[in-house]
XYZ file of C-alpha atoms in Angstrom:
591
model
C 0.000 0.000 0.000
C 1.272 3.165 -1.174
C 1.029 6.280 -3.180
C 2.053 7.006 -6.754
C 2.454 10.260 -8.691
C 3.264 11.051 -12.358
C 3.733 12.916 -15.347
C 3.799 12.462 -18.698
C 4.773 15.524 -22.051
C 2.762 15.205 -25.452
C 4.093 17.998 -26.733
C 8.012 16.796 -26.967
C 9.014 18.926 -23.619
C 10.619 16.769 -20.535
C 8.694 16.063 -17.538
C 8.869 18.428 -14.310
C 10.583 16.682 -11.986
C 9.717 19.699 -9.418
C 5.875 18.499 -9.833
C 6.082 15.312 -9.695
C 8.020 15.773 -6.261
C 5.372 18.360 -4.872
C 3.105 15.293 -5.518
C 4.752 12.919 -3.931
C 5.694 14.312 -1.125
C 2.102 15.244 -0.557
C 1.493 11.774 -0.212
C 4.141 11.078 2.410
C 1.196 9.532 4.792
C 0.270 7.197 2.262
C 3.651 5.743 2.068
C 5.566 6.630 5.266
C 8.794 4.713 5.044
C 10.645 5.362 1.710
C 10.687 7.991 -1.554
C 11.600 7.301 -5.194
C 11.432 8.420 -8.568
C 11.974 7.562 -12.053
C 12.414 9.972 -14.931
C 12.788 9.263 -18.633
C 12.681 12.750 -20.759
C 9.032 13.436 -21.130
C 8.006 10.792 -18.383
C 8.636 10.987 -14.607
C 7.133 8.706 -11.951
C 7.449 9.496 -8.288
C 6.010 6.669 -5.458
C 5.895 6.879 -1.225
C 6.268 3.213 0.240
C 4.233 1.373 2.801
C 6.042 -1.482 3.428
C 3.805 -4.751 3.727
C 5.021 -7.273 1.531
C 9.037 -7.802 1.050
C 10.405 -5.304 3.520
C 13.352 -4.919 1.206
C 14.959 -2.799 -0.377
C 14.611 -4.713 -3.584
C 11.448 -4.161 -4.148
C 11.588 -0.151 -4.376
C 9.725 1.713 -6.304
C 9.492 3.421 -8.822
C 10.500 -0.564 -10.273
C 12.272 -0.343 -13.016
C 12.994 -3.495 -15.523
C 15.601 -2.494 -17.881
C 15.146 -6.007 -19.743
C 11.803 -5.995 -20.277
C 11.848 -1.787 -21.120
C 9.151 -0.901 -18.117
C 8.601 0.918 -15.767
C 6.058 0.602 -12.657
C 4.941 3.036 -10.003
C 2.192 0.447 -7.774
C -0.165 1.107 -5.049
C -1.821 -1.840 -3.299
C -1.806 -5.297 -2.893
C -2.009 -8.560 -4.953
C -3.294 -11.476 -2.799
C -2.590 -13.989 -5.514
C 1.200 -12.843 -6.419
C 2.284 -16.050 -5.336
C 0.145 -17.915 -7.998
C 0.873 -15.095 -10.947
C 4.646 -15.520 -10.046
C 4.771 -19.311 -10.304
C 2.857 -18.941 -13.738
C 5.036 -16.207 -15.216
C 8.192 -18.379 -13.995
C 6.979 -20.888 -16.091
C 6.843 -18.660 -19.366
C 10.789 -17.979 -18.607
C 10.496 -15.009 -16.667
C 13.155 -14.106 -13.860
C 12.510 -12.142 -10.541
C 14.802 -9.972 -8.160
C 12.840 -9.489 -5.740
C 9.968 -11.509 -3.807
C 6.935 -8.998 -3.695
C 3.757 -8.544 -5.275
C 4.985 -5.302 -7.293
C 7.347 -7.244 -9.654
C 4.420 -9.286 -10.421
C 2.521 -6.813 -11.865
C 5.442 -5.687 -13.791
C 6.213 -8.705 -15.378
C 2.124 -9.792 -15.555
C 2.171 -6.157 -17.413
C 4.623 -7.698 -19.973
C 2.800 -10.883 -20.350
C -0.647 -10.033 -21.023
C -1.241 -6.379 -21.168
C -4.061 -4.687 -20.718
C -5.719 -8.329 -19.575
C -3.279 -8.529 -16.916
C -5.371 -6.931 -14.139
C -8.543 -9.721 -15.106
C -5.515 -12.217 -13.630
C -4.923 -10.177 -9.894
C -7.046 -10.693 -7.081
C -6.375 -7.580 -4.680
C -7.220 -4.221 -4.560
C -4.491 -1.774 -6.530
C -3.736 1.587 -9.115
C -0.562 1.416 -11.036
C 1.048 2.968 -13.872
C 3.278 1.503 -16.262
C 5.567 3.344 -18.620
C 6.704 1.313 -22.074
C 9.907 2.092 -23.121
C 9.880 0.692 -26.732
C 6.503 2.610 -27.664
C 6.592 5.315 -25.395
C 2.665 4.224 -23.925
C 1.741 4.868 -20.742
C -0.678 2.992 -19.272
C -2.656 3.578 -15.686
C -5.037 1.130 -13.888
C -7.340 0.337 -11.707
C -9.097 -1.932 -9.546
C -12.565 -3.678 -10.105
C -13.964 -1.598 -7.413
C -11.993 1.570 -6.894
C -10.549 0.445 -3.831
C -7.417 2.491 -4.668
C -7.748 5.801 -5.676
C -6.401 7.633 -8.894
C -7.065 10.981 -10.045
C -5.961 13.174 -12.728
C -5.199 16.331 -14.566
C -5.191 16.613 -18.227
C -4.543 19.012 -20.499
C -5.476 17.884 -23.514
C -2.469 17.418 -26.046
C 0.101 18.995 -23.592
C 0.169 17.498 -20.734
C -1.134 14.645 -18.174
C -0.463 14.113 -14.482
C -1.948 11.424 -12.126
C -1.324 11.012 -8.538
C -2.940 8.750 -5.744
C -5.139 11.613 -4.381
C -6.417 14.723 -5.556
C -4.788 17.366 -3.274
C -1.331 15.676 -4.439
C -2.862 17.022 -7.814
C -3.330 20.681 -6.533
C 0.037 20.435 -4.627
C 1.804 20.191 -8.175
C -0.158 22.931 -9.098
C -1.823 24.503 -12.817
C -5.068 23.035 -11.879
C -8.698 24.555 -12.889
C -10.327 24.486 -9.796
C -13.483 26.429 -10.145
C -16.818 23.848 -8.660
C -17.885 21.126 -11.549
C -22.016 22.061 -11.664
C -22.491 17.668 -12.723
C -20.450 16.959 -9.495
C -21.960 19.932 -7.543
C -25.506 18.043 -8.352
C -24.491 14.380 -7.124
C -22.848 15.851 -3.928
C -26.195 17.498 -2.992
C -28.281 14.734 -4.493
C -25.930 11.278 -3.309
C -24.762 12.464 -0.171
C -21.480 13.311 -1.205
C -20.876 10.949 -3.838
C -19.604 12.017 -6.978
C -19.622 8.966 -9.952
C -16.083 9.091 -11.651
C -14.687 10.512 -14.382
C -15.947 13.520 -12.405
C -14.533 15.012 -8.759
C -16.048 18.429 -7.332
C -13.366 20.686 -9.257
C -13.537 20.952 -13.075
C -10.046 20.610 -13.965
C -9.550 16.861 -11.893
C -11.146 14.666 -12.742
C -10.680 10.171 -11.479
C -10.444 6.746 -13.209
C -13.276 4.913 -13.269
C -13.138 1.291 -11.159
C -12.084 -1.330 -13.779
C -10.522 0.442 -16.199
C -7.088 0.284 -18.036
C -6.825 3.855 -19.799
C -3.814 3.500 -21.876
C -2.106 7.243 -23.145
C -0.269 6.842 -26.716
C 3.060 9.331 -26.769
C 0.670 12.306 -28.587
C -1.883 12.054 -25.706
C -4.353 9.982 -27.216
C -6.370 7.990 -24.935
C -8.100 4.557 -25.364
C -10.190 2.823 -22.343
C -10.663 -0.271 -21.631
C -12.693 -1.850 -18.886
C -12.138 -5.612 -18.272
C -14.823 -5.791 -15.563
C -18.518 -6.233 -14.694
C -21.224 -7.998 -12.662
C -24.545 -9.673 -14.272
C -27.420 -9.543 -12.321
C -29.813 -11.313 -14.153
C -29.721 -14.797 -13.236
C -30.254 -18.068 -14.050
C -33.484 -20.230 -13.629
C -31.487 -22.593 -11.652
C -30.136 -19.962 -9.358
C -33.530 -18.761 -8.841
C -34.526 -22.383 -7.845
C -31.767 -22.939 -5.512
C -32.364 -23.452 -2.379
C -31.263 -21.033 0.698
C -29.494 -23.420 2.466
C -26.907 -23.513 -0.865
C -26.456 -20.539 -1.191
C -25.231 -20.118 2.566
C -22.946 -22.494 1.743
C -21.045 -21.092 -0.682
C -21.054 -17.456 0.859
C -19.222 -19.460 3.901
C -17.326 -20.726 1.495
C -16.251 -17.754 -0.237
C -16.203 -15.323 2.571
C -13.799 -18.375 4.145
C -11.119 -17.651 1.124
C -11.780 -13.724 1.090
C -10.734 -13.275 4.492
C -7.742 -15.643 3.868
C -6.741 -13.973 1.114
C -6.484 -10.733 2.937
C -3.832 -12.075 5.489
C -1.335 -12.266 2.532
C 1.413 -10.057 4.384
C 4.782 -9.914 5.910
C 3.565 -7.943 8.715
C 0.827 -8.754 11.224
C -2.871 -8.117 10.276
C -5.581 -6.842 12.374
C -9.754 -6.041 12.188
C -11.582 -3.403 12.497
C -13.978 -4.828 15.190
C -17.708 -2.561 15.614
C -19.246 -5.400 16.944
C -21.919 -5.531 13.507
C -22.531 -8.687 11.663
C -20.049 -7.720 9.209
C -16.993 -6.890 11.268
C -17.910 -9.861 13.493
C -18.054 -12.146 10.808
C -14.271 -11.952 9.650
C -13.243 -12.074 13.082
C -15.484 -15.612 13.062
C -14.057 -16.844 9.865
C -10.366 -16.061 10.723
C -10.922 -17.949 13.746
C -12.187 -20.761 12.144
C -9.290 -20.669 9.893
C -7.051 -20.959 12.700
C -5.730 -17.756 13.029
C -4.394 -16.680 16.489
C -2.996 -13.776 18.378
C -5.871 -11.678 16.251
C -5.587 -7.695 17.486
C -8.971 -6.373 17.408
C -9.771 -2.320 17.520
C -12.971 -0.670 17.803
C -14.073 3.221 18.635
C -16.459 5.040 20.750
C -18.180 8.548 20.952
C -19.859 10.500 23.332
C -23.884 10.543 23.132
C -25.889 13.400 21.645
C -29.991 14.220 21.462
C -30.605 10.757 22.837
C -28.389 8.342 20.852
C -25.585 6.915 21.934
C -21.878 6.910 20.582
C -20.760 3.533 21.071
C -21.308 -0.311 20.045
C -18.882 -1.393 22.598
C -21.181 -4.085 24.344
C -20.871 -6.153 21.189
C -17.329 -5.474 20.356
C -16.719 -7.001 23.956
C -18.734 -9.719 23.002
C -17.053 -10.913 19.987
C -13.379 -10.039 21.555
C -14.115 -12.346 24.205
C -15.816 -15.357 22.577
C -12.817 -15.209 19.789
C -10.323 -14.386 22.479
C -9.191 -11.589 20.043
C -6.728 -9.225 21.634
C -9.137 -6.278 21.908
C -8.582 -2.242 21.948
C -10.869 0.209 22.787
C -10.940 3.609 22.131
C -13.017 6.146 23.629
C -13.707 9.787 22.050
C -14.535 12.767 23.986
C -15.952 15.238 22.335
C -13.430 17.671 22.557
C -11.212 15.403 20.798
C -13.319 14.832 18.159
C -13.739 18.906 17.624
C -10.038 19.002 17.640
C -9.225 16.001 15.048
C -11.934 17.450 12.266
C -9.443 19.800 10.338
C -6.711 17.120 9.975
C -9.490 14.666 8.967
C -10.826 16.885 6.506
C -7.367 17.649 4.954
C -7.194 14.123 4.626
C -9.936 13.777 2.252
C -9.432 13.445 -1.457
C -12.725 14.781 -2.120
C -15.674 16.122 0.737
C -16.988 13.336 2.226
C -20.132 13.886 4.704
C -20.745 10.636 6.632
C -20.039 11.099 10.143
C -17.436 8.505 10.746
C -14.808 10.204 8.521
C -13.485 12.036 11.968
C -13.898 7.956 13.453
C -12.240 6.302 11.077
C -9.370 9.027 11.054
C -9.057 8.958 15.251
C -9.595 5.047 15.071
C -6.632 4.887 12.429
C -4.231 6.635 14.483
C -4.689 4.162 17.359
C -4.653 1.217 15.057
C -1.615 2.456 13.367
C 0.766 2.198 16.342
C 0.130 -1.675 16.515
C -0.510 -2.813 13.282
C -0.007 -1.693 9.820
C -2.796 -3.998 8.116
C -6.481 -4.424 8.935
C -9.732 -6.046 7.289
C -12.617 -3.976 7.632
C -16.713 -4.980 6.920
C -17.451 -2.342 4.464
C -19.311 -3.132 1.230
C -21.510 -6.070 3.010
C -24.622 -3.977 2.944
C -24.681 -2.715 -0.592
C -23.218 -6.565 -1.944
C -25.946 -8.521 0.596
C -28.826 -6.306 0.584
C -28.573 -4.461 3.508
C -29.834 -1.093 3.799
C -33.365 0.011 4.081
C -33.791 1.315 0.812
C -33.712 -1.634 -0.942
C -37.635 -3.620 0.318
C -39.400 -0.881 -0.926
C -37.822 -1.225 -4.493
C -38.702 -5.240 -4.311
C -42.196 -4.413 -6.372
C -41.583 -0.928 -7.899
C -43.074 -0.217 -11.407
C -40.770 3.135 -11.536
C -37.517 2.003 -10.368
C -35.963 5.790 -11.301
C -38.831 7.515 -9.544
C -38.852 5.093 -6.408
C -35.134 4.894 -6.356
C -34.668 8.599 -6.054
C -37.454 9.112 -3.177
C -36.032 6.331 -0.529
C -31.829 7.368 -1.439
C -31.668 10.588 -2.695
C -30.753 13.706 0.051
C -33.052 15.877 -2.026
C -35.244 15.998 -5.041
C -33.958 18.778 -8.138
C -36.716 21.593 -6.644
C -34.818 21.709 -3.505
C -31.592 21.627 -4.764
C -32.191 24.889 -6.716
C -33.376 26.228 -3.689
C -30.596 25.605 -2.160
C -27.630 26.868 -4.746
C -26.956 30.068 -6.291
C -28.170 30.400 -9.201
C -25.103 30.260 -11.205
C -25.139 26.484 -10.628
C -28.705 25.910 -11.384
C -28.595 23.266 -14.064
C -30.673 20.350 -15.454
C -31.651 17.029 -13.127
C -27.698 15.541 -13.672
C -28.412 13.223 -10.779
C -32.189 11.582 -12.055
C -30.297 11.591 -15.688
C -27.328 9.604 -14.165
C -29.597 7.078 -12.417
C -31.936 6.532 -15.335
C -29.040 5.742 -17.667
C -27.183 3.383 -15.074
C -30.314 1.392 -14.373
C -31.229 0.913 -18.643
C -28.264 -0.782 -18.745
C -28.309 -4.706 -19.653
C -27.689 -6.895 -16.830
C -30.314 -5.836 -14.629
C -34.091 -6.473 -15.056
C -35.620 -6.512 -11.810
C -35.880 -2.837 -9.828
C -33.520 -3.800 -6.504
C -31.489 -5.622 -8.311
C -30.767 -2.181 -10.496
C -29.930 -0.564 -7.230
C -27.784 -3.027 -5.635
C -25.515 -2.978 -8.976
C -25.677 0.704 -8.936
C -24.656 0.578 -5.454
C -21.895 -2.015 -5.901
C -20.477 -0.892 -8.347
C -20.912 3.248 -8.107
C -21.842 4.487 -4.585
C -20.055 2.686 -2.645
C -16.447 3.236 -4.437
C -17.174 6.517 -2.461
C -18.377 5.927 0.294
C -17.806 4.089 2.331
C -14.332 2.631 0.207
C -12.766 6.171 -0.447
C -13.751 6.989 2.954
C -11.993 3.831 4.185
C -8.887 4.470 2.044
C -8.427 7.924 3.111
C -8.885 7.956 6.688
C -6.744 5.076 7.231
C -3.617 5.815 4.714
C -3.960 9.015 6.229
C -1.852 7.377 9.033
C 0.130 4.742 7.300
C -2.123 2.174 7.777
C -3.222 -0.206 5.052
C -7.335 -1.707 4.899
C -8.286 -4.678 3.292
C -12.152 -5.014 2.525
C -13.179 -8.976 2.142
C -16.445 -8.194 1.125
C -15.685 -6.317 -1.967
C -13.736 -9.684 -2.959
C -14.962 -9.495 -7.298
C -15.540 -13.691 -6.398
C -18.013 -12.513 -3.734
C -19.962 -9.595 -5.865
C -20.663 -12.260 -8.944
C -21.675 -14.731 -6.399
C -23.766 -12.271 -4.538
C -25.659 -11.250 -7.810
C -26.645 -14.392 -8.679
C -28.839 -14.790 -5.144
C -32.456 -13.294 -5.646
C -33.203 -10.218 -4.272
C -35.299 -11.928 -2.095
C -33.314 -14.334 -0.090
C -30.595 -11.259 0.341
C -33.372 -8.980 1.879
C -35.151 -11.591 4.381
C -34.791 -11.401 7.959
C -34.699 -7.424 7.707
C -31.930 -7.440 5.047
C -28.636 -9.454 4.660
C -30.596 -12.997 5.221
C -28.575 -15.392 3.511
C -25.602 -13.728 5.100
C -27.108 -13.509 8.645
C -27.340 -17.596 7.878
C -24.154 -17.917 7.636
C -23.555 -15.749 10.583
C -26.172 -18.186 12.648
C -23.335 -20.768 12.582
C -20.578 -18.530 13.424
C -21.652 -16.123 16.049
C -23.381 -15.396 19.601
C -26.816 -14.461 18.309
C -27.007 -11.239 20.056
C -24.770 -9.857 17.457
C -27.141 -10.797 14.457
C -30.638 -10.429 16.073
C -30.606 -6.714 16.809
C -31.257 -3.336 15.454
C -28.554 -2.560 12.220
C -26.117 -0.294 13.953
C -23.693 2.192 12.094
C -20.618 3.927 12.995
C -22.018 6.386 15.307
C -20.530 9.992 15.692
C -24.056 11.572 17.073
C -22.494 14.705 17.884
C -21.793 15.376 13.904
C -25.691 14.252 12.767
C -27.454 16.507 15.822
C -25.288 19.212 15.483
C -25.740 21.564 18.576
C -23.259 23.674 21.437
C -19.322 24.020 19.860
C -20.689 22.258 16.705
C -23.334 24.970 15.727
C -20.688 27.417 16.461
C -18.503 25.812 14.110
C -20.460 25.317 11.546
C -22.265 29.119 11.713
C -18.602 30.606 11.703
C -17.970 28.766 8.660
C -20.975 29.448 6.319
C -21.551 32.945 7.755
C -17.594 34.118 7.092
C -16.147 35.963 4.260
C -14.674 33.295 2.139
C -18.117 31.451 2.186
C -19.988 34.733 1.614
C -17.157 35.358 -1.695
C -17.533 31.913 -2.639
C -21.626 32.150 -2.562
C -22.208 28.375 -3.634
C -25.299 28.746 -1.326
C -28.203 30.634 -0.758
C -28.308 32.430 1.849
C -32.004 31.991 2.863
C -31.395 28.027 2.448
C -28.103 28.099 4.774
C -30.688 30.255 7.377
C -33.037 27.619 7.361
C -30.989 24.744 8.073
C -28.785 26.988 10.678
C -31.737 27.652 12.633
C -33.262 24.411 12.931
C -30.474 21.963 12.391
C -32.181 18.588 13.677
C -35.681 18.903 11.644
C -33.465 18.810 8.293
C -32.484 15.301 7.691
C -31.904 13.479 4.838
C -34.032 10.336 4.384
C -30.624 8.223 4.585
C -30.471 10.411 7.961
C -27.735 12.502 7.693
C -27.459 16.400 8.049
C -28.251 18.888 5.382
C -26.484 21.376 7.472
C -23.792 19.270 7.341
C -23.521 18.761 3.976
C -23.570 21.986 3.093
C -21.114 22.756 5.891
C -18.327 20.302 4.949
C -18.057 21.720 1.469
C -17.432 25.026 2.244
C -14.864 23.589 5.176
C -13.107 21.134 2.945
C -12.447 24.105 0.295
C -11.245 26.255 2.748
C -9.399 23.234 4.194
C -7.474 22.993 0.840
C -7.024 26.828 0.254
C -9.655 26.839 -2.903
């Protein structure tokens, strides 16, 4: 796990070295224990290591195979490298080192832009060919690694591992993107690649091998999908099967993500999810497991913390267990640093817990698994029953998930910004896609394979790389999503949502953990916002740079300012919020 940084001339000039270090050494958390770089006239790579698999120093990077003419800059990990390596040994190839990054090198060589259908693992890499002066980037089937970049169009292209690496290197339009303006009002924060929230950055879509020819031309490829419309026999199949094989292939997932040459711990809420690789490591045999999990102070009633059931599955699985308890002070204090560590605004409330819960983790491991991705693979949330008989799967789609409906959101921005429905177009043309007949099985894809590469995965990546620390996420295993989509809709959302994966959780766990109320991360203090928060938040919107900036009407702001709890989104989260952590994550990054 790492970060990566590049640029590449189409118009016969040499690469800035001076940019590509400004980039890289804005990602210095992503990669805390080495530097590097590689320059070849109008191409320069630049890389910051986390060192997780070989700890030496052969397998630095920028990698650079003078035999085979390449050159690799790699972020991530390859749980099968040990497979891939055996096979490419047997075509004739020859390693130095013993990692998964000379893999991909020499898989690069092999097969091209097919290689990344071969890894199982979540990564972004670039790849510079010598002999035809191509570069190439990539990315994984569901943008678990990040990769954004700038373009100028015949000139010039730079890519880096996160988008403030981007504006660190500098020459970057940054005026607000009116599509991505409209999905961050309408998807609570997300924003669907190619776009980000600033016109001139823009990010590689999951799956995708975009390969750059030496005059800039571009060609994309994407070597990736799921099918949900199944099979007659999978309909027929029994529940009881299909529990099987989700045991089954959770069982590998979580075994594949223990590929390491460092210890590897969980990220422990005490949910189904969490508590279910914590079961399945166990049963693998794994021992000595460190366990973390984070608390909050209550607010308006609801409380902070999911620590009973953490306890609960630390003890049964005799898991080395660490608490950590957030006052809110602390949390107050630890907002600007978790904001600066986002790529892009993100509004869920556990941003601040993932980034406090990182730095703890950090200073005893520097690998965990984490549960995200269950709900939007299995069928978890509560928007998904209602869309089980819809006739109008746009139209019913948009009233359970989205934070507002196009009226509002004109009410809400200046005026300069008021543009056509991007965010009912975007959903209408993602569910006519083939693949996809039935209504909730249109949103689960849609989900998969869109909104949750933002959140929660870019959440995930950010607040934890943010302190060194690498996160692996079983669930979002590409064996698991094609086996998931085969399942009807049905047995997924039985038993109040996740059924067939509660079943499996049946013979794994106390039941306390799987008969209860779906839990989330809980930072209360950020959804009821009230005392310091208010004050925060009021400074913000009502200073000068907000007022200048004047994304937002001002009645609109008024409204939500003065009654901050009786505007929530019907995912609920806070439209004050929202609106807030814009303006602070602009400011945050001097725009």
């Amino acid at each position: 796990m790492c970060g990566i940084s590049g640029e590449v001339r189409f118009d016969g000039s040499h690469a800035d070295i001076a940019s590509v270090a400004r980039m890289t050494g804005r990602l210095a958390a992503r990669g805390p224990d080495a530097a590097g770089y590689a320059a070849q006239g109008r191409a320069a790579l630049g890389h910051r290591r986390l060192k997780i698999i070989d700890l030496s120093e052969r397998a630095q990077q920028p990698m650079v195979d003078s035999e085979l003419g390449l050159t690799l800059a790699f972020n991530g990990c390859i749980y099968n490298y040990q497979t891939l390596r055996k096979e490419l040994e047997g075509l004739g190839y020859r390693f130095f080192s013993e990692g998964d990054t000379e893999v991909v090198l020499k898989a690069w060589h092999a097969w091209g832009i097919d290689a990344p259908k071969r890894f199982y693992g979540m990564f972004a890499f670039a790849v510079l060919e010598r002999e035809t002066g191509r570069l190439a980037l990539a990315r994984d089937r569901l943008g678990i690694k990040p990769l954004y970049l700038a373009e100028k169009p015949g000139r010039m292209l730079r890519f880096a591992s996160s988008l403030p690496a981007l504006l660190a290197a500098g020459d970057v339009d940054t005026s607000i993107d009116p599509v991505a303006l409209h999905h961050y009002m309408t998807f609570h924060a997300v924003v669907p690649a190619p776009f980000t929230i600033l016109n001139g950055i823009k990010k590689m879509p999951p799956a995708t091998v975009a390969v750059f020819e030496p005059d800039g031309r571009r060609t994309n490829h994407v070597y990736w999908t799921v099918d949900y419309d199944r099979s007659a026999a999978d309909v027929e199949t029994e529940a009881s099967v299909w529990e099987e094989r989700v045991h089954a292939s959770l069982k590998t997932a979580v075994e594949r993500r223990m590929v390491a040459d460092v210890p590897v711990g969980v990220l422990l809420s005490g949910g189904l999810d969490s508590s279910l690789i914590v079961a399945l490591l166990a049963e693998a045999g794994q021992t000595g497991l460190k366990t973390f999990s984070i608390g909050f102070e209550e607010a308006n009633g609801e409380k902070g913390d999911e620590f009973v059931y953490s306890d609960l599955i630390a003890r049964h699985f005799g898991t080395e267990h660490y608490k950590i308890f957030v006052r809110s002070k602390r949390l107050l204090d630890a907002l600007p640093k978790a904001i600066d560590a986002m790529s892009e605004p993100m509004v869920s409330y556990d941003n601040v817990g993932f980034f406090l819960l990182s730095e703890e983790v950090s200073q005893h491991v520097r690998v965990v698994q984490s549960g995200q991705g269950a709900d939007e693979v299995f069928g978890g949330y509560h928007w998904y029953p209602p869309l089980l008989d819809s006739n109008d799967p746009v139209r019913d789609y948009a009233r359970v998930f989205f934070d507002r409906d196009h009226a509002e959101y004109l009410q809400a921005i200046n005026s300069a910004y008021a543009t056509e429905d991007y965010s009912t177009a975007f959903v209408a043309g993602h569910f006519g896609l083939p693949g996809a007949s039935k209504a909730v099985d249109k949103a689960l894809r849609l989900d998969s394979l869109v909104m949750l590469v933002d959140d929660p995965v870019k959440r995930v990546d950010n607040m934890t790389m943010a302190w060194g620390l690498e996160a692996r996420v079983p669930f979002l295993d590409h064996d698991i999503l094609e086996l998931a989509a085969r399942i009807p809709p049905e047995q997924k959302l039985r038993d109040g949502g996740k059924g067939i994966l509660k079943d499996v959780g049946r013979k794994l766990l106390p039941h306390e953990v799987i008969d209860r109320p779906k839990g989330y991360f809980p930072v209360p203090a950020l959804k009821y916002i009230e005392g310091p928060y208010l004050e925060m938040v009021r400074d913000i919107l009502h200073g000068s740079r907000a007022r200048e900036r004047g994304l937002f009407q001002r009645d609109y702001v008024d409204q939500l300012l003065n009654d901050p709890k009786g505007h929530i989104t019907p995912l609920r989260g806070s439209k004050l919020w929202q609106v807030a952590l814009l303006e602070m994550w602009l400011q945050q990054h001097n725009l």
